[in-house]
Amino acid sequence: VMSNMFGDILSDAAANLAGSLGMLPSASLGERHALYEPCHGSAPDIAGQDRANPVASILSVGMLCRYSLERPELDEAIHRAVEATL
């Protein structure tokens, strides 16, 4: 957990490890609310082109399960499913 600026720097570095920013989930955590989304956002530039990779969106749901719903076992199951699929 860190400020947005440092989070952006770290996510860019992590993208190199993951192979693509399109594979990384993201969370903006507040005191009462949280927003979960792919690091790349909604990617409107590729909408309707049958090119979108849903992995980051799916992993974002895992983060929601872990941090907002306090169900880390669901996050782990989602990660296992993604790994098995890839």
Short mmCIF file of N, CA and C in Angstrom, two decimals:
data_model
loop_
_atom_site.label_atom_id
_atom_site.label_comp_id
_atom_site.label_asym_id
_atom_site.label_seq_id
_atom_site.Cartn_x
_atom_site.Cartn_y
_atom_site.Cartn_z
N VAL A 1 0.86 -1.17 0.00
CA VAL A 1 0.00 0.00 0.00
C VAL A 1 0.90 1.22 0.00
N MET A 2 0.63 2.13 -0.96
CA MET A 2 1.47 3.32 -1.10
C MET A 2 0.70 4.40 -1.85
N SER A 3 1.30 5.55 -1.97
CA SER A 3 0.65 6.65 -2.70
C SER A 3 0.53 6.29 -4.18
N ASN A 4 -0.32 7.02 -4.87
CA ASN A 4 -0.57 6.76 -6.28
C ASN A 4 0.70 6.89 -7.12
N MET A 5 1.50 7.94 -6.88
CA MET A 5 2.71 8.15 -7.68
C MET A 5 3.66 6.96 -7.54
N PHE A 6 3.94 6.54 -6.31
CA PHE A 6 4.85 5.42 -6.12
C PHE A 6 4.23 4.11 -6.59
N GLY A 7 2.92 4.00 -6.49
CA GLY A 7 2.24 2.83 -7.02
C GLY A 7 2.39 2.73 -8.52
N ASP A 8 2.31 3.86 -9.22
CA ASP A 8 2.51 3.87 -10.67
C ASP A 8 3.92 3.44 -11.04
N ILE A 9 4.90 3.94 -10.30
CA ILE A 9 6.30 3.57 -10.57
C ILE A 9 6.49 2.07 -10.35
N LEU A 10 5.97 1.57 -9.24
CA LEU A 10 6.12 0.15 -8.93
C LEU A 10 5.37 -0.73 -9.93
N SER A 11 4.18 -0.30 -10.36
CA SER A 11 3.43 -1.11 -11.32
C SER A 11 4.13 -1.17 -12.67
N ASP A 12 4.78 -0.09 -13.07
CA ASP A 12 5.55 -0.12 -14.32
C ASP A 12 6.70 -1.11 -14.23
N ALA A 13 7.37 -1.13 -13.08
CA ALA A 13 8.46 -2.09 -12.89
C ALA A 13 7.92 -3.52 -12.85
N ALA A 14 6.80 -3.72 -12.18
CA ALA A 14 6.21 -5.06 -12.08
C ALA A 14 5.73 -5.55 -13.44
N ALA A 15 5.31 -4.64 -14.30
CA ALA A 15 4.85 -5.03 -15.63
C ALA A 15 5.96 -5.72 -16.40
N ASN A 16 7.19 -5.28 -16.19
CA ASN A 16 8.32 -5.94 -16.86
C ASN A 16 8.47 -7.38 -16.39
N LEU A 17 8.21 -7.63 -15.12
CA LEU A 17 8.30 -9.00 -14.59
C LEU A 17 7.16 -9.87 -15.09
N ALA A 18 5.96 -9.30 -15.16
CA ALA A 18 4.78 -10.05 -15.58
C ALA A 18 4.74 -10.25 -17.09
N GLY A 19 5.46 -9.42 -17.81
CA GLY A 19 5.47 -9.50 -19.26
C GLY A 19 4.59 -8.47 -19.92
N SER A 20 3.63 -7.92 -19.18
CA SER A 20 2.72 -6.94 -19.75
C SER A 20 1.92 -6.27 -18.64
N LEU A 21 1.68 -4.99 -18.80
CA LEU A 21 0.81 -4.28 -17.87
C LEU A 21 -0.60 -4.85 -17.94
N GLY A 22 -0.96 -5.44 -19.06
CA GLY A 22 -2.28 -6.01 -19.26
C GLY A 22 -2.57 -7.25 -18.43
N MET A 23 -1.56 -7.76 -17.73
CA MET A 23 -1.74 -8.95 -16.90
C MET A 23 -1.87 -8.62 -15.42
N LEU A 24 -1.78 -7.34 -15.05
CA LEU A 24 -1.71 -6.98 -13.64
C LEU A 24 -3.00 -6.38 -13.11
N PRO A 25 -3.44 -6.84 -11.94
CA PRO A 25 -4.60 -6.22 -11.28
C PRO A 25 -4.16 -4.97 -10.53
N SER A 26 -5.13 -4.17 -10.13
CA SER A 26 -4.84 -2.94 -9.40
C SER A 26 -5.94 -2.69 -8.38
N ALA A 27 -5.56 -2.03 -7.29
CA ALA A 27 -6.55 -1.65 -6.27
C ALA A 27 -6.22 -0.27 -5.75
N SER A 28 -7.24 0.55 -5.61
CA SER A 28 -7.13 1.84 -4.93
C SER A 28 -7.95 1.71 -3.66
N LEU A 29 -7.26 1.66 -2.53
CA LEU A 29 -7.91 1.38 -1.26
C LEU A 29 -8.08 2.66 -0.45
N GLY A 30 -9.30 2.93 -0.04
CA GLY A 30 -9.60 4.08 0.80
C GLY A 30 -9.98 3.62 2.19
N GLU A 31 -10.34 4.57 3.02
CA GLU A 31 -10.76 4.24 4.39
C GLU A 31 -12.04 3.41 4.40
N ARG A 32 -12.99 3.77 3.53
CA ARG A 32 -14.29 3.09 3.53
C ARG A 32 -14.61 2.37 2.23
N HIS A 33 -13.93 2.75 1.16
CA HIS A 33 -14.26 2.20 -0.16
C HIS A 33 -12.98 1.78 -0.88
N ALA A 34 -13.15 0.90 -1.83
CA ALA A 34 -12.02 0.44 -2.65
C ALA A 34 -12.49 0.30 -4.10
N LEU A 35 -11.54 0.48 -5.00
CA LEU A 35 -11.80 0.33 -6.43
C LEU A 35 -10.80 -0.69 -6.97
N TYR A 36 -11.31 -1.72 -7.61
CA TYR A 36 -10.46 -2.77 -8.18
C TYR A 36 -10.63 -2.74 -9.69
N GLU A 37 -9.51 -2.78 -10.40
CA GLU A 37 -9.55 -2.73 -11.86
C GLU A 37 -8.22 -3.23 -12.41
N PRO A 38 -8.18 -3.54 -13.70
CA PRO A 38 -6.90 -3.88 -14.32
C PRO A 38 -5.98 -2.66 -14.30
N CYS A 39 -4.68 -2.89 -14.24
CA CYS A 39 -3.73 -1.77 -14.26
C CYS A 39 -3.90 -0.92 -15.51
N HIS A 40 -4.27 -1.54 -16.61
CA HIS A 40 -4.40 -0.82 -17.86
C HIS A 40 -5.72 -0.07 -17.97
N GLY A 41 -6.58 -0.16 -16.97
CA GLY A 41 -7.88 0.51 -17.04
C GLY A 41 -8.84 -0.26 -17.93
N SER A 42 -9.77 0.44 -18.51
CA SER A 42 -10.81 -0.22 -19.32
C SER A 42 -10.38 -0.47 -20.76
N ALA A 43 -9.27 0.07 -21.19
CA ALA A 43 -8.71 -0.14 -22.54
C ALA A 43 -9.72 0.13 -23.65
N PRO A 44 -10.32 1.32 -23.67
CA PRO A 44 -11.32 1.61 -24.71
C PRO A 44 -10.74 1.61 -26.12
N ASP A 45 -9.43 1.75 -26.24
CA ASP A 45 -8.81 1.78 -27.57
C ASP A 45 -8.88 0.43 -28.28
N ILE A 46 -9.11 -0.66 -27.55
CA ILE A 46 -9.22 -1.97 -28.21
C ILE A 46 -10.62 -2.56 -28.09
N ALA A 47 -11.57 -1.76 -27.65
CA ALA A 47 -12.95 -2.24 -27.50
C ALA A 47 -13.50 -2.72 -28.84
N GLY A 48 -14.18 -3.86 -28.82
CA GLY A 48 -14.82 -4.39 -30.02
C GLY A 48 -13.89 -5.03 -31.01
N GLN A 49 -12.61 -5.18 -30.68
CA GLN A 49 -11.64 -5.74 -31.62
C GLN A 49 -11.27 -7.19 -31.32
N ASP A 50 -11.90 -7.80 -30.31
CA ASP A 50 -11.62 -9.18 -29.92
C ASP A 50 -10.15 -9.39 -29.59
N ARG A 51 -9.54 -8.38 -28.92
CA ARG A 51 -8.12 -8.44 -28.56
C ARG A 51 -7.89 -8.35 -27.06
N ALA A 52 -8.91 -8.05 -26.29
CA ALA A 52 -8.74 -7.82 -24.86
C ALA A 52 -8.37 -9.11 -24.13
N ASN A 53 -7.46 -9.00 -23.19
CA ASN A 53 -7.06 -10.12 -22.34
C ASN A 53 -7.73 -9.91 -20.98
N PRO A 54 -8.58 -10.83 -20.54
CA PRO A 54 -9.34 -10.64 -19.30
C PRO A 54 -8.57 -10.97 -18.03
N VAL A 55 -7.32 -11.42 -18.12
CA VAL A 55 -6.60 -11.88 -16.94
C VAL A 55 -6.53 -10.82 -15.85
N ALA A 56 -6.19 -9.59 -16.18
CA ALA A 56 -6.07 -8.55 -15.16
C ALA A 56 -7.42 -8.27 -14.49
N SER A 57 -8.50 -8.33 -15.25
CA SER A 57 -9.83 -8.13 -14.66
C SER A 57 -10.16 -9.26 -13.70
N ILE A 58 -9.85 -10.47 -14.09
CA ILE A 58 -10.13 -11.63 -13.25
C ILE A 58 -9.30 -11.57 -11.96
N LEU A 59 -8.02 -11.21 -12.08
CA LEU A 59 -7.17 -11.10 -10.90
C LEU A 59 -7.60 -9.94 -10.00
N SER A 60 -8.20 -8.91 -10.59
CA SER A 60 -8.73 -7.80 -9.79
C SER A 60 -9.88 -8.27 -8.90
N VAL A 61 -10.69 -9.17 -9.42
CA VAL A 61 -11.76 -9.76 -8.60
C VAL A 61 -11.15 -10.54 -7.44
N GLY A 62 -10.04 -11.22 -7.70
CA GLY A 62 -9.34 -11.92 -6.62
C GLY A 62 -8.89 -10.96 -5.53
N MET A 63 -8.36 -9.80 -5.93
CA MET A 63 -7.95 -8.81 -4.93
C MET A 63 -9.15 -8.31 -4.13
N LEU A 64 -10.27 -8.12 -4.80
CA LEU A 64 -11.49 -7.71 -4.10
C LEU A 64 -11.86 -8.75 -3.04
N CYS A 65 -11.79 -10.03 -3.42
CA CYS A 65 -12.11 -11.09 -2.47
C CYS A 65 -11.17 -11.05 -1.26
N ARG A 66 -9.90 -10.84 -1.51
CA ARG A 66 -8.91 -10.86 -0.44
C ARG A 66 -9.04 -9.64 0.47
N TYR A 67 -9.11 -8.45 -0.10
CA TYR A 67 -8.98 -7.24 0.71
C TYR A 67 -10.31 -6.63 1.16
N SER A 68 -11.35 -6.73 0.37
CA SER A 68 -12.63 -6.14 0.77
C SER A 68 -13.57 -7.16 1.39
N LEU A 69 -13.54 -8.38 0.89
CA LEU A 69 -14.44 -9.40 1.41
C LEU A 69 -13.78 -10.29 2.46
N GLU A 70 -12.47 -10.09 2.65
CA GLU A 70 -11.70 -10.89 3.62
C GLU A 70 -11.86 -12.38 3.37
N ARG A 71 -11.74 -12.75 2.08
CA ARG A 71 -11.83 -14.15 1.67
C ARG A 71 -10.59 -14.52 0.85
N PRO A 72 -9.42 -14.58 1.49
CA PRO A 72 -8.19 -14.86 0.74
C PRO A 72 -8.21 -16.20 0.02
N GLU A 73 -8.99 -17.15 0.53
CA GLU A 73 -9.05 -18.46 -0.14
C GLU A 73 -9.67 -18.35 -1.53
N LEU A 74 -10.58 -17.39 -1.72
CA LEU A 74 -11.16 -17.18 -3.05
C LEU A 74 -10.13 -16.57 -3.99
N ASP A 75 -9.33 -15.64 -3.48
CA ASP A 75 -8.25 -15.05 -4.27
C ASP A 75 -7.27 -16.14 -4.70
N GLU A 76 -6.92 -17.01 -3.78
CA GLU A 76 -6.00 -18.11 -4.10
C GLU A 76 -6.60 -19.05 -5.14
N ALA A 77 -7.88 -19.34 -5.05
CA ALA A 77 -8.55 -20.20 -6.04
C ALA A 77 -8.55 -19.54 -7.41
N ILE A 78 -8.79 -18.24 -7.45
CA ILE A 78 -8.77 -17.50 -8.72
C ILE A 78 -7.37 -17.55 -9.32
N HIS A 79 -6.34 -17.34 -8.50
CA HIS A 79 -4.97 -17.41 -9.01
C HIS A 79 -4.65 -18.80 -9.56
N ARG A 80 -5.07 -19.83 -8.86
CA ARG A 80 -4.83 -21.20 -9.35
C ARG A 80 -5.53 -21.44 -10.68
N ALA A 81 -6.74 -20.93 -10.82
CA ALA A 81 -7.49 -21.11 -12.07
C ALA A 81 -6.81 -20.38 -13.22
N VAL A 82 -6.33 -19.17 -12.96
CA VAL A 82 -5.63 -18.41 -14.01
C VAL A 82 -4.34 -19.14 -14.40
N GLU A 83 -3.58 -19.60 -13.41
CA GLU A 83 -2.34 -20.32 -13.71
C GLU A 83 -2.62 -21.60 -14.50
N ALA A 84 -3.67 -22.32 -14.15
CA ALA A 84 -4.00 -23.55 -14.87
C ALA A 84 -4.42 -23.25 -16.31
N THR A 85 -5.08 -22.12 -16.50
CA THR A 85 -5.53 -21.74 -17.84
C THR A 85 -4.37 -21.31 -18.72
N LEU A 86 -3.43 -20.56 -18.13
CA LEU A 86 -2.29 -20.08 -18.92
C LEU A 86 -1.29 -21.19 -19.16
#
